[in-house]
PDB file of C-alpha atoms in Angstrom:
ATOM      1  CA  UNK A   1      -6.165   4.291  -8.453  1.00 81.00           C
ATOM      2  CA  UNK A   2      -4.275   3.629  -5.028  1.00 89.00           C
ATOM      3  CA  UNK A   3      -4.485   0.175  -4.818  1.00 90.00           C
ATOM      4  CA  UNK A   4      -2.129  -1.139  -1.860  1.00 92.00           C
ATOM      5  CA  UNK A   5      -0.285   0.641   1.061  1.00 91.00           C
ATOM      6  CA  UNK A   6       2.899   1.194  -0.804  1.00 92.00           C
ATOM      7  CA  UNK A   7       0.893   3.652  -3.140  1.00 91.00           C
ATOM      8  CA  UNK A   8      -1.003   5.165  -0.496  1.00 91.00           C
ATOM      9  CA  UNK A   9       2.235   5.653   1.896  1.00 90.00           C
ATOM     10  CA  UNK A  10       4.066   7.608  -1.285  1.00 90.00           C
ATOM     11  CA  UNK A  11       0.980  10.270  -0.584  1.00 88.00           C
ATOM     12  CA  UNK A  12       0.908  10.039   3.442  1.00 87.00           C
ATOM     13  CA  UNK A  13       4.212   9.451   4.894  1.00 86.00           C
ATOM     14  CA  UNK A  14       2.766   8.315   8.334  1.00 80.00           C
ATOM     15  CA  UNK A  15       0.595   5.727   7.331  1.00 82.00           C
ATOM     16  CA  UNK A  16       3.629   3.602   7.051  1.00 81.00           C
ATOM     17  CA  UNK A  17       2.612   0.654   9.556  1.00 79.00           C
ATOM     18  CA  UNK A  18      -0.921   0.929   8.704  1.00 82.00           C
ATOM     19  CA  UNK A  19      -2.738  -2.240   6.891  1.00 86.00           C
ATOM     20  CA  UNK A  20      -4.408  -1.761   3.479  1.00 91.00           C
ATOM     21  CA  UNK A  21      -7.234  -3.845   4.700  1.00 90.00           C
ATOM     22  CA  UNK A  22      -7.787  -1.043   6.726  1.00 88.00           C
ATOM     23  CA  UNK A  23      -7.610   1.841   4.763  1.00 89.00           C
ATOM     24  CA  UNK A  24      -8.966   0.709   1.486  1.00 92.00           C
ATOM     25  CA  UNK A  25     -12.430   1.011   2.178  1.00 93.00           C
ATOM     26  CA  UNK A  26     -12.025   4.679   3.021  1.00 93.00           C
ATOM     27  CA  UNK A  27      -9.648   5.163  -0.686  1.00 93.00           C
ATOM     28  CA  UNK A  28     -12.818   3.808  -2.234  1.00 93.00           C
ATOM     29  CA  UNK A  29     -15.005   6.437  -0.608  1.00 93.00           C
ATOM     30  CA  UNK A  30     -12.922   8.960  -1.075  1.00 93.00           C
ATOM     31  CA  UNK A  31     -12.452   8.261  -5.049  1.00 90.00           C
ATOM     32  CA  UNK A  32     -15.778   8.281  -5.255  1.00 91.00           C
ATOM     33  CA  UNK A  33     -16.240  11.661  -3.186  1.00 92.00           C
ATOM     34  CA  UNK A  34     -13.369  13.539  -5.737  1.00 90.00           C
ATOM     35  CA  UNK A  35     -15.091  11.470  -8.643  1.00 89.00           C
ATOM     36  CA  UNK A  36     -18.755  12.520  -7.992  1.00 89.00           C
ATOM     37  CA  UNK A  37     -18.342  15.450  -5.874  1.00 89.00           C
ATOM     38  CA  UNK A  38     -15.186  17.660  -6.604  1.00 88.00           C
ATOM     39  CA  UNK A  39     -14.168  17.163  -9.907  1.00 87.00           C
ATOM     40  CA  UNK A  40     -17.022  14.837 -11.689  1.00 88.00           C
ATOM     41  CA  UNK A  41     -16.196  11.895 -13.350  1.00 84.00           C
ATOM     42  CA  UNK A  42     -15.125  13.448 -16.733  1.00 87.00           C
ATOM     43  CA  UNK A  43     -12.559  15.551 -15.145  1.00 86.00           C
ATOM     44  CA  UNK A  44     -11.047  12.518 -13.178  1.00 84.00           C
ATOM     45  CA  UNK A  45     -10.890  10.516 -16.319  1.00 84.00           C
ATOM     46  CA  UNK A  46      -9.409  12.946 -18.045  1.00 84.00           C
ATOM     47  CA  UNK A  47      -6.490  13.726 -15.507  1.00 82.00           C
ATOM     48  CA  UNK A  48      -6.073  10.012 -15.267  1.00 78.00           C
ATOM     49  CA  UNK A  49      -6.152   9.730 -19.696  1.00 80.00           C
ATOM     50  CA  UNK A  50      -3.511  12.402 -20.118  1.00 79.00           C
ATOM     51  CA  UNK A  51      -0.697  10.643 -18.235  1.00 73.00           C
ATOM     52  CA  UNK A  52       0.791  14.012 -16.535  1.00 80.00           C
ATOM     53  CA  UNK A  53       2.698  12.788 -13.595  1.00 81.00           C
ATOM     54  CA  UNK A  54       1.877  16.115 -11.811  1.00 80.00           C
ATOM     55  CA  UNK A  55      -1.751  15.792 -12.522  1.00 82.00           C
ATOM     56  CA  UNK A  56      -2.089  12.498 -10.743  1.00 82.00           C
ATOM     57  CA  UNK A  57      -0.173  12.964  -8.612  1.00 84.00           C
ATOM     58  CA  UNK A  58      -2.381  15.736  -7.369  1.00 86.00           C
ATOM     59  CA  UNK A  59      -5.444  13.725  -7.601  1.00 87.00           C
ATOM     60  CA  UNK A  60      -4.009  10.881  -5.668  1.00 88.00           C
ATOM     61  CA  UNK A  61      -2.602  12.998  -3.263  1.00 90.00           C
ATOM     62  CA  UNK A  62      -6.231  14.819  -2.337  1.00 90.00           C
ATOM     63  CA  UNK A  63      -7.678  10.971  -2.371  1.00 91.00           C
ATOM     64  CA  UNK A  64      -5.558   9.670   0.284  1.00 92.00           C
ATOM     65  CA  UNK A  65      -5.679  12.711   2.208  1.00 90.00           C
ATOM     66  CA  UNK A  66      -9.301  12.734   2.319  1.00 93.00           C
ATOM     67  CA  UNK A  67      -9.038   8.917   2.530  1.00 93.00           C
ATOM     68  CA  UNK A  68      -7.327   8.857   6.007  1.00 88.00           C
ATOM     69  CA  UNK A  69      -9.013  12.175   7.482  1.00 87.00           C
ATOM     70  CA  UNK A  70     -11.821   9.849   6.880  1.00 90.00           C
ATOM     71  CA  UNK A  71     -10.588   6.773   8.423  1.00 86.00           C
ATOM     72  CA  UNK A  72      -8.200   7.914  11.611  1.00 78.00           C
ATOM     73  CA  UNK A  73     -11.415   7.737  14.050  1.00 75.00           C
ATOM     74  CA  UNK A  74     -11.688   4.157  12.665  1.00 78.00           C
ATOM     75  CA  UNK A  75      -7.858   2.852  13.402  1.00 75.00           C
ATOM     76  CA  UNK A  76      -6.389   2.383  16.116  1.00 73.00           C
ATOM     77  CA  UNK A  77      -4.735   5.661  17.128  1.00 69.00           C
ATOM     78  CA  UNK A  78      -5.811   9.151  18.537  1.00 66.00           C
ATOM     79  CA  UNK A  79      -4.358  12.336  18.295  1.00 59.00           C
ATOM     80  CA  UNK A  80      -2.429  13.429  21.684  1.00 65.00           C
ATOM     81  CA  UNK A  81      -1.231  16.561  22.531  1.00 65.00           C
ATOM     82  CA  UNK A  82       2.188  15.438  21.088  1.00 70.00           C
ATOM     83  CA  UNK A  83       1.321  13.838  18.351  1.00 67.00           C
ATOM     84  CA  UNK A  84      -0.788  10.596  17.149  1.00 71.00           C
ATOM     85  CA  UNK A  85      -0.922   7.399  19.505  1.00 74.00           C
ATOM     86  CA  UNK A  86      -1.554   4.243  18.933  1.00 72.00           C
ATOM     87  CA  UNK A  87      -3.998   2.495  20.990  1.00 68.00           C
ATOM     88  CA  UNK A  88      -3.152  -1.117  22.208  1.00 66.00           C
ATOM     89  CA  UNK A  89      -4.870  -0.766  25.889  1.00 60.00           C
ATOM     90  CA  UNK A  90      -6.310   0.993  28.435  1.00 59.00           C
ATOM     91  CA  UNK A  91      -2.587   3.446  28.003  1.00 54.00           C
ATOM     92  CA  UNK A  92      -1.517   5.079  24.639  1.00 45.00           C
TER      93      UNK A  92
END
């Protein structure tokens, strides 16, 4: 479904910088989380069958947000009182 960073970055705006390799394995979780237990299978397939650009879009959208809620603790960056940082060293 969102198969490289360019797809995923259409959904979350400020995951531009961020590498697929990184992310991927949480888009995989999280299609399996809406697939098995939001919507089911059948209900994926269907919104996927019928081509409605809204549709997907709204499934995509709900997999890469649950996608990078998943993986933030697992990149480099932390949330600061102004915003996210990214971590390189010992300072943000």
């Amino acid at each position: 479904m969102i198969n490289n960073i360019d797809d995923f970055v259409k959904y979350i705006p400020t995951a531009r910088g961020t590498r697929y390799e990184d992310i991927g394995l949480f888009v995989e979780e999280a299609t399996i989380w809406v697939q098995n237990d939001l919507f089911g299978g059948d209900l994926v397939d269907k919104i996927n069958n019928r081509n409605k650009a809204d549709e997907i879009r709204t499934l995509y959208s709900i997999i890469a947000l649950k996608a990078y809620i998943t993986a933030i603790p697992f990149l480099d960056v932390v949330q600061t009182t102004n915003g996210f940082a990214v971590v390189t060293s010992s300072n943000q």
